[in-house]
Coordinates of C-alpha atoms and ligand atoms in Angstrom, one line a residue:
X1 CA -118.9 155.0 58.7
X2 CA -115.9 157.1 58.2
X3 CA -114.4 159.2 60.7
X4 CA -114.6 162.9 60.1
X5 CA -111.6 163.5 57.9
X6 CA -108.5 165.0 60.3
X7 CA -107.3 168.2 59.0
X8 CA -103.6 168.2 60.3
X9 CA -102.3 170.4 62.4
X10 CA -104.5 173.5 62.3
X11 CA -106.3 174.9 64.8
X12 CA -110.2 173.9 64.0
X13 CA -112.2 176.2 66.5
X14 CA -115.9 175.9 67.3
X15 CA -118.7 178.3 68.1
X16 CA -119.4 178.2 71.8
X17 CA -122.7 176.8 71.6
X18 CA -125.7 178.4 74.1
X19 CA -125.2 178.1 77.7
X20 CA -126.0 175.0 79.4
X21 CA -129.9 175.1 80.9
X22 CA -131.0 174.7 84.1
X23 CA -132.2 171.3 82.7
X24 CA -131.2 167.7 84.3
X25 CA -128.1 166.3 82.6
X26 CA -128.7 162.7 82.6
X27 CA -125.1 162.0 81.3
X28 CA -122.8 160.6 84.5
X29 CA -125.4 159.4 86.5
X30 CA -124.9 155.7 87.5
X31 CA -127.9 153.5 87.1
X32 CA -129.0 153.5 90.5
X33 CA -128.9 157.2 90.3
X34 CA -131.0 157.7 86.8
X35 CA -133.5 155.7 88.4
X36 CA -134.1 157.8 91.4
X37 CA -134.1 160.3 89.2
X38 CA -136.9 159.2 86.8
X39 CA -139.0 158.8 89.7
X40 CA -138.2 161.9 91.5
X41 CA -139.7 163.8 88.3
X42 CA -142.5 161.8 87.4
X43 CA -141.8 158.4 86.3
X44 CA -143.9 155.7 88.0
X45 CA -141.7 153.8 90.5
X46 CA -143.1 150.2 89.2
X47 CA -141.9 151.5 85.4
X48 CA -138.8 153.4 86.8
X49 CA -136.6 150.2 85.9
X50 CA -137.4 149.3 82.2
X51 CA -137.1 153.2 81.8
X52 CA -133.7 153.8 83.0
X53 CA -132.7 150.5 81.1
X54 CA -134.1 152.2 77.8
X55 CA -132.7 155.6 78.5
X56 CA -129.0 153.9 79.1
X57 CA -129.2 152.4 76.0
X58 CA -130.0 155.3 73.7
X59 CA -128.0 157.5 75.7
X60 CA -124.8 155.2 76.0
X61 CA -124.9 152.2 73.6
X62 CA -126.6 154.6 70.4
X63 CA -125.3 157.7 71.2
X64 CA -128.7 159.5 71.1
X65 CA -128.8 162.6 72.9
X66 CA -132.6 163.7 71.6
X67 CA -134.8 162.2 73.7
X68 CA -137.1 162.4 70.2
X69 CA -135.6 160.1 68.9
X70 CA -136.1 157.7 71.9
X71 CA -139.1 155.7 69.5
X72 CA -138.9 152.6 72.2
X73 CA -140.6 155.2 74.5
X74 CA -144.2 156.7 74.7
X75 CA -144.4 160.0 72.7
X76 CA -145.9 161.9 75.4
X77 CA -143.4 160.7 77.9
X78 CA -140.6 161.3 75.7
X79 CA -141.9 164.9 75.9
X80 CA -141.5 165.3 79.5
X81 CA -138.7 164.0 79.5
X82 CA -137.1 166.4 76.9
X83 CA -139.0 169.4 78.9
X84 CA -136.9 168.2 82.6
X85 CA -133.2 166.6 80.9
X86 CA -130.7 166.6 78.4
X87 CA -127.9 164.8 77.4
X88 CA -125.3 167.3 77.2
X89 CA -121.7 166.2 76.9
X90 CA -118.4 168.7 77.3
X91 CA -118.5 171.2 74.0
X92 CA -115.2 171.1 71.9
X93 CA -113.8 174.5 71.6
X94 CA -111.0 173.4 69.6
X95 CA -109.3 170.3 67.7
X96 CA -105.8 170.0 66.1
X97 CA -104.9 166.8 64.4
X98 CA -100.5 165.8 64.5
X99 CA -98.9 164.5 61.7
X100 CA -99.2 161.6 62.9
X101 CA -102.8 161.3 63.3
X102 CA -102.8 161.9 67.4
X103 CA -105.9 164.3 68.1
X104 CA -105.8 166.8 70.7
X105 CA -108.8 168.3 71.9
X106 CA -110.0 171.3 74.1
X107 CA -113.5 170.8 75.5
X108 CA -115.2 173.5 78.0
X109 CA -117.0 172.2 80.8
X110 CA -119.5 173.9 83.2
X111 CA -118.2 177.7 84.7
X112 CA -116.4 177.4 81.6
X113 CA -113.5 175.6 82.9
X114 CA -111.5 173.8 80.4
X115 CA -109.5 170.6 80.0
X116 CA -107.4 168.8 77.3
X117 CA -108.3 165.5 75.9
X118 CA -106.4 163.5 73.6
X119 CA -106.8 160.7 71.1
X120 CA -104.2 158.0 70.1
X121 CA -104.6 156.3 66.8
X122 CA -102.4 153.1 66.6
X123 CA -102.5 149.9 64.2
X124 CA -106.0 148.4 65.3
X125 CA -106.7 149.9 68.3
X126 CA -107.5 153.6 69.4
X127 CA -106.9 155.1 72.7
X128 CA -108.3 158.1 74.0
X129 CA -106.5 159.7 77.2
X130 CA -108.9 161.2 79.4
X131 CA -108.8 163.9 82.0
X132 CA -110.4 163.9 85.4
X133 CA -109.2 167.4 87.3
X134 CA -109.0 171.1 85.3
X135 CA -105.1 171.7 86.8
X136 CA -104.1 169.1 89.2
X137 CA -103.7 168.2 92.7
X138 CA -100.6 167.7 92.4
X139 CA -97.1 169.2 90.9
X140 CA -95.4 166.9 89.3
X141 CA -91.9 168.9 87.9
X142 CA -91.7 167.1 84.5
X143 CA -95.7 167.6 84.2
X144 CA -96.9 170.6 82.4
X145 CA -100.1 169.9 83.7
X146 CA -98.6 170.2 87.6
X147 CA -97.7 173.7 86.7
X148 CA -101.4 174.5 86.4
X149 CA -102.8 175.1 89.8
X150 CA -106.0 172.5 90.4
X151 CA -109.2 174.7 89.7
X152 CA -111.6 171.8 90.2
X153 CA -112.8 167.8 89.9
X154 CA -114.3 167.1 87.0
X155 CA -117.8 165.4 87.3
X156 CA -118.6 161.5 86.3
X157 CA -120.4 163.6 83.2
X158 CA -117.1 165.3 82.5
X159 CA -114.8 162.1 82.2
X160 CA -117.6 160.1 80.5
X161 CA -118.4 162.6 78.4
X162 CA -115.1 163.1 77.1
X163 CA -115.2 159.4 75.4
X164 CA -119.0 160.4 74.2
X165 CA -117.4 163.6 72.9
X166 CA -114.3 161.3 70.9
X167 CA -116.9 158.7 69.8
X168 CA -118.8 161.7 68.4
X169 CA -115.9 162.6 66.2
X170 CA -114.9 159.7 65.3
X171 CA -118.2 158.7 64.0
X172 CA -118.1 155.8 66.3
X173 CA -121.4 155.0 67.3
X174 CA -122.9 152.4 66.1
X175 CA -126.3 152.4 63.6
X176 CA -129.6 151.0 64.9
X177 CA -130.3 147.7 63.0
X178 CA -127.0 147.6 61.2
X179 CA -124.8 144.8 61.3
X180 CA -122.6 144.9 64.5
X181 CA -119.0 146.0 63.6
X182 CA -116.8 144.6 66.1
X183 CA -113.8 147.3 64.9
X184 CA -113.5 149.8 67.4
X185 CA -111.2 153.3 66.6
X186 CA -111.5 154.4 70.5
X187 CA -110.4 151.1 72.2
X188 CA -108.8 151.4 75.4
X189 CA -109.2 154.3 78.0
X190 CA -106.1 155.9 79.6
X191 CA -106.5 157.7 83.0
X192 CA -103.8 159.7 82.3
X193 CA -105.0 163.4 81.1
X194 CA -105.0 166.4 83.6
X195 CA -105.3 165.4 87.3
X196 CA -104.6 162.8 89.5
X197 CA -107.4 160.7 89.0
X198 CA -107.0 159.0 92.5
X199 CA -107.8 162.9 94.3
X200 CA -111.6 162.4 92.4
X201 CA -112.2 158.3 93.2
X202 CA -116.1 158.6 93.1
X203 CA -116.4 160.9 89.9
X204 CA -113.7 158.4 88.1
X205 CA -115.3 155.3 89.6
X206 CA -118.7 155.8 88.8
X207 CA -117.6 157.4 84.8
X208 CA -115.6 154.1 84.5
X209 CA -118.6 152.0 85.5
X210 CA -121.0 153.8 83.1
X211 CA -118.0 152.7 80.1
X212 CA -117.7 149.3 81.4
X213 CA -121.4 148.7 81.4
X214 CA -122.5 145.9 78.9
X215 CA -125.4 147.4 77.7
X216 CA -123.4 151.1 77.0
X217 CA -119.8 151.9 75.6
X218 CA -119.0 148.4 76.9
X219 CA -115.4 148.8 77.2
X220 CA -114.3 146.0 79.5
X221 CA -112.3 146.8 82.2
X222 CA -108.9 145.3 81.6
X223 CA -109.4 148.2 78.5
X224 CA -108.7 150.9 81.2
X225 CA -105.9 152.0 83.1
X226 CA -106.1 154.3 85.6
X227 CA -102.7 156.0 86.2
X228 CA -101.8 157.4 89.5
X229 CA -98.7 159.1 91.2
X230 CA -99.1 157.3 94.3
X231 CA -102.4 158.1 96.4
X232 CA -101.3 155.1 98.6
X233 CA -105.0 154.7 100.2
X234 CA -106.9 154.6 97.4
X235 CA -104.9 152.2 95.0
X236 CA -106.7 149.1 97.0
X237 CA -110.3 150.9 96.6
X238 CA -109.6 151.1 92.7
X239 CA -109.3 147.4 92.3
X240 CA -112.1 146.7 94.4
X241 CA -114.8 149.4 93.0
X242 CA -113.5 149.7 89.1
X243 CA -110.9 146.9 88.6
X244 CA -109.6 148.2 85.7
X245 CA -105.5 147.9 85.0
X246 CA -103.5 150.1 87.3
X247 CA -100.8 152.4 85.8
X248 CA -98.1 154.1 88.3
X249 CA -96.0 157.4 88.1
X250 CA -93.1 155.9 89.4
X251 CA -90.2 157.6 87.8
X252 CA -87.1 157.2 90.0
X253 CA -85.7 155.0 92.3
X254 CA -84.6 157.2 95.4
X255 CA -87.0 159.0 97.5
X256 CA -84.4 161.9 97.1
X257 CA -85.2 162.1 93.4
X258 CA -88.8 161.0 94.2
X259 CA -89.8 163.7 96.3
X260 CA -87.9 166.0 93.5
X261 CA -89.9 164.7 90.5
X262 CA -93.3 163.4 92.0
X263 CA -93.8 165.2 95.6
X264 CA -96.7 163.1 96.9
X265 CA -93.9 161.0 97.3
X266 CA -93.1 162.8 100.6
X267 CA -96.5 162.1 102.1
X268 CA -96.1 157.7 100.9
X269 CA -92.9 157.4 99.8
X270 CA -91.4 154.3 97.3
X271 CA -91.5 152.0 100.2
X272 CA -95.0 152.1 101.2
X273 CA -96.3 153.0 97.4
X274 CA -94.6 149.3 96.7
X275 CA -96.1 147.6 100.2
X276 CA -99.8 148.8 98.8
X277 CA -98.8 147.6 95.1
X278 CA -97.4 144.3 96.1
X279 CA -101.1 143.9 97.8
X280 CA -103.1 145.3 94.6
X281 CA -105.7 142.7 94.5
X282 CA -106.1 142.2 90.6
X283 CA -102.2 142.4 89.6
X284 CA -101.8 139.0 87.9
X285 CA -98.9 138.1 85.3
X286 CA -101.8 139.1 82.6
X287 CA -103.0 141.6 84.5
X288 CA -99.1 143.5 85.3
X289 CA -98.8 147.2 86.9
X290 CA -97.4 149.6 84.4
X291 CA -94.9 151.6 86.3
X292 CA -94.3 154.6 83.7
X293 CA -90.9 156.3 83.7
X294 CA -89.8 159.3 82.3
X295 CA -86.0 159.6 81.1
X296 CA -84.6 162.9 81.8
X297 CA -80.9 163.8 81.1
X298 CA -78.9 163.0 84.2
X299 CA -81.7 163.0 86.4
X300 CA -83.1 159.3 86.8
X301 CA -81.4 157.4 83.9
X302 CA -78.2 155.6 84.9
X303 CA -77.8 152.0 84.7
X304 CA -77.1 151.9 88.8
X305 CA -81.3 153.3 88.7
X306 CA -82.3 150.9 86.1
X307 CA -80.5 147.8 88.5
X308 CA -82.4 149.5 91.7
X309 CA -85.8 149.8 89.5
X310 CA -85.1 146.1 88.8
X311 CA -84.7 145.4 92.4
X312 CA -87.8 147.5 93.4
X313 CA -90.0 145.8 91.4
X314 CA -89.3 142.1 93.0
X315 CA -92.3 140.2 94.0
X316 CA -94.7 142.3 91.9
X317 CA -96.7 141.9 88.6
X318 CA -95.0 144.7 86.7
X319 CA -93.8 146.2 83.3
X320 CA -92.0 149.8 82.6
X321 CA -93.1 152.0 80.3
X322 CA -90.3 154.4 79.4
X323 CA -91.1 157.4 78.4
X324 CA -88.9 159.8 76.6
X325 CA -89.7 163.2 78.2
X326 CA -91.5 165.3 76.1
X327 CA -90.3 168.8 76.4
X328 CA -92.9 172.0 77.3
X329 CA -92.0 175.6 77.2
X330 CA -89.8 176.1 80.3
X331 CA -89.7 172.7 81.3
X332 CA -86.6 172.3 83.6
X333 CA -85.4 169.1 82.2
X334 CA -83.7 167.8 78.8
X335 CA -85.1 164.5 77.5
X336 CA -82.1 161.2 77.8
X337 CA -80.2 160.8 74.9
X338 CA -81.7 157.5 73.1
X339 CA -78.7 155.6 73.4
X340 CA -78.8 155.9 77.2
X341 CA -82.7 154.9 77.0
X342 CA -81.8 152.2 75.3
X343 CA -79.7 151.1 78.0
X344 CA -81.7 151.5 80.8
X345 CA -84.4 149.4 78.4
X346 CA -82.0 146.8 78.2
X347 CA -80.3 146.4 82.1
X348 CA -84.6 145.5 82.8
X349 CA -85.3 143.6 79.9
X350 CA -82.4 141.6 80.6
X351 CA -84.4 140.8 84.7
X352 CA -86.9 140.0 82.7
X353 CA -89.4 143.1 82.7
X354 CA -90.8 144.2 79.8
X355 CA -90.4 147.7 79.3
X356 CA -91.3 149.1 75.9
X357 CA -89.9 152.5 75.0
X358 CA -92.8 154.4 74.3
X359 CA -93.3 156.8 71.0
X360 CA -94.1 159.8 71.4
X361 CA -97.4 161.0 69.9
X362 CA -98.4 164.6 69.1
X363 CA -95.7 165.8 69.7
X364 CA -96.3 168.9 67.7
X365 CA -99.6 169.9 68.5
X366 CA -98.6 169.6 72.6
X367 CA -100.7 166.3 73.3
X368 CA -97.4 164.5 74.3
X369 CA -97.5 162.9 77.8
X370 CA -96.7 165.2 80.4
X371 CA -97.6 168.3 78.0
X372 CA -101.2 169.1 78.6
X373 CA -102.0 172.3 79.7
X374 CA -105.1 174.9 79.3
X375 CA -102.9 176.4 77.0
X376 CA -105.9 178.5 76.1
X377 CA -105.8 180.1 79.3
X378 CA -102.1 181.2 79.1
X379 CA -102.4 182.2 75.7
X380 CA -105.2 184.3 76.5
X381 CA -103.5 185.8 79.5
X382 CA -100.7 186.9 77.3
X383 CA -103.0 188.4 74.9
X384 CA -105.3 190.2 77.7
X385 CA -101.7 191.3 78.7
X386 CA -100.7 192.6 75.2
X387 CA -103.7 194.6 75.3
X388 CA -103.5 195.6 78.6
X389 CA -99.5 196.5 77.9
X390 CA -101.0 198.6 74.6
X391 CA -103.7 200.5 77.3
X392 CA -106.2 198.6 74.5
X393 CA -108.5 197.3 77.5
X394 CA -109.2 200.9 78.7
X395 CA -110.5 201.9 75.7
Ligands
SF4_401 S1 -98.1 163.7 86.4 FE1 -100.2 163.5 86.8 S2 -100.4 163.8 89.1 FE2 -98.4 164.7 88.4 S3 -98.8 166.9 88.0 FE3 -99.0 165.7 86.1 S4 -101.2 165.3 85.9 FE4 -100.8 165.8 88.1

């Protein structure tokens, strides 16, 4: 089936649909955790299995979010069901399309909270980029996201929810009884949204379990990569519970600039971020660590830090994404001339790294890397502070 035609560039805003009930949302929870569930309002323990195995499928392999339309399951039961759950996935508040097909969206979680979420059409394959914190931990300087204070984790039905919600768009779910079609527009998975998905390990883990699971989304694991900025005691946890690729904001190669441009790096600096990465259990020559790089102007991009990034990476399984920085409104930096990317690109191709220059994509609707932002929320603050300025708000 088609994918909902993308109008480009406008602002497509939705009604905010009625607040969530005080009803069970059955999205996010783990198997393990549906079952108990089940039984703890009313389905029989001995049936609790073959239930939650039905449920999962409808919810995650069909997309079904009326548990009506359940037919595999007794009418009567499939009324108490609908009277106790839902299936309730975040609520898009708004969509703009790019030029170049990238889609951006805003979807509103529980307390109204909201996060960015954005989608990444390329020559077949799709990848959607997924939050898992509103704000961040952390405060990256190139980030726009690290200039929004973290507000909260999302939950496992959050991040999972966000693909449902970009497989709903995208008209991606597959039709009962129709021939399976193998083509897939939302791909791959990207860990790298709002938030430092390593500060929210169980929510991530157990969202990225429900995706990988065969009879779901089933998007195999080496289809994910979780990006981090260096939560040293949990990179050795992430191969063991999710095992999907590992992605690192590495982006200089002094802990002087570091501590500048990714300040976790005072807490485990390059040394002991490499030591944990040189011991990451599932990094294999087909199975490399992306270390991403931004180039800014005169900041990290001489050739003397692409021969030390050469000699930082020795001994482990790795490729460099380089990333021309993407500017935001008061960013502090200036984005490296291509020439001098290209330079830097080749001083590591040349030791034999792979390091791909990436595009940038959506550029001009904001859903660049490092440019997410509730935007909403500053844009609303300057309005409620246009009004307030104009004496409106007393009125
Ligand atoms: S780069 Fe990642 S960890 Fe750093 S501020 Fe941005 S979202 Fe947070």
């Amino acid at each position: 089936m088609e994918p909902s035609a993308p109008i480009t560039q406008d602002v497509m805003t939705f009604p905010r649909k009625e607040t969530p009930s005080d009803k069970i949302n059955l999205v996010g929870l783990t198997r393990d955790a549906l079952r108990q569930t089940l039984i703890e309002n009313g389905t029989p323990e001995k049936q609790a299995k073959m239930r939650t195995g039905q449920i999962w499928q409808w919810i995650y392999q069909w997309g079904v979010r009326d548990f009506a339309e359940m037919t595999n399951l007794a009418k009567d039961y499939r009324a108490m069901l609908a009277e106790k759950f839902e299936v309730r996935v975040p609520e898009v508040v708004s969509k703009q399309v790019s030029e170049d097909g990238t889609r951006k969206y805003l979807v509103r979680i529980d307390g109204g909270h909201e996060v960015e979420v954005v989608y990444i059409p390329e020559e077949g394959r799709g990848t959607l980029c997924v939050s898992s914190q509103v704000g961040c931990t952390l405060t990256c300087s190139f980030c726009h996201t690290g200039t929004q204070k973290l507000v909260r984790n999302l939950t496992a039905a959050e991040i999972v929810g966000q693909v449902m919600m970009a497989r709903d768009d995208l008209n991606e779910w597959p039709e009962r009884g129709a021939p399976k079609d193998e083509t897939r527009l939302l791909s791959n998975i990207v860990l790298m949204g709002m938030g430092e998905p390593l500060y929210n390990f169980e929510n991530v883990r157990d969202a990225m379990k429900i995706v990988m699971d065969a009879e779901g989304i089933q998007l195999g694991r080496r289809r994910i990569t979780l990006s981090t900025s260096g939560v040293v005691p949990e990179i050795h946890r992430t191969a063991e519970e999710i095992g999907c690729l590992l992605a690192v904001s590495f982006h200089a190669t002094t802990d002087e600039t570091r501590d500048v441009l990714v300040p976790i790096n005072k807490k485990w600096n390059i040394e002991k971020l490499l030591d944990a990465l040189r011991e990451y259990p599932k990094a294999t020559n087909s199975e490399r660590i992306t270390f991403e790089y931004v180039m800014l102007k005169d900041v990290n991009d001489t050739d003397e830090d692409a021969r030390r990034l050469v000699k930082l990476l020795d001994g482990i399984p790795a490729k460099v994404n380089l990333i021309p920085f993407n500017e935001w409104p008061g960013a502090p930096y200036k984005r490296s001339s291509n020439n001098r990317i290209r330079a830097f690109a080749t001083i590591l191709m040349q030791a034999g790294y792979a390091s791909p220059i990436r595009t940038p994509r959506g550029e001009d609707i904001m859903a660049a890397c490092g440019q997410l932002k509730s935007a909403t929320e500053r844009a609303r603050k300057s309005r409620r502070q246009i009004e307030a300025e104009a004496g409106l708000q007393a009125q």
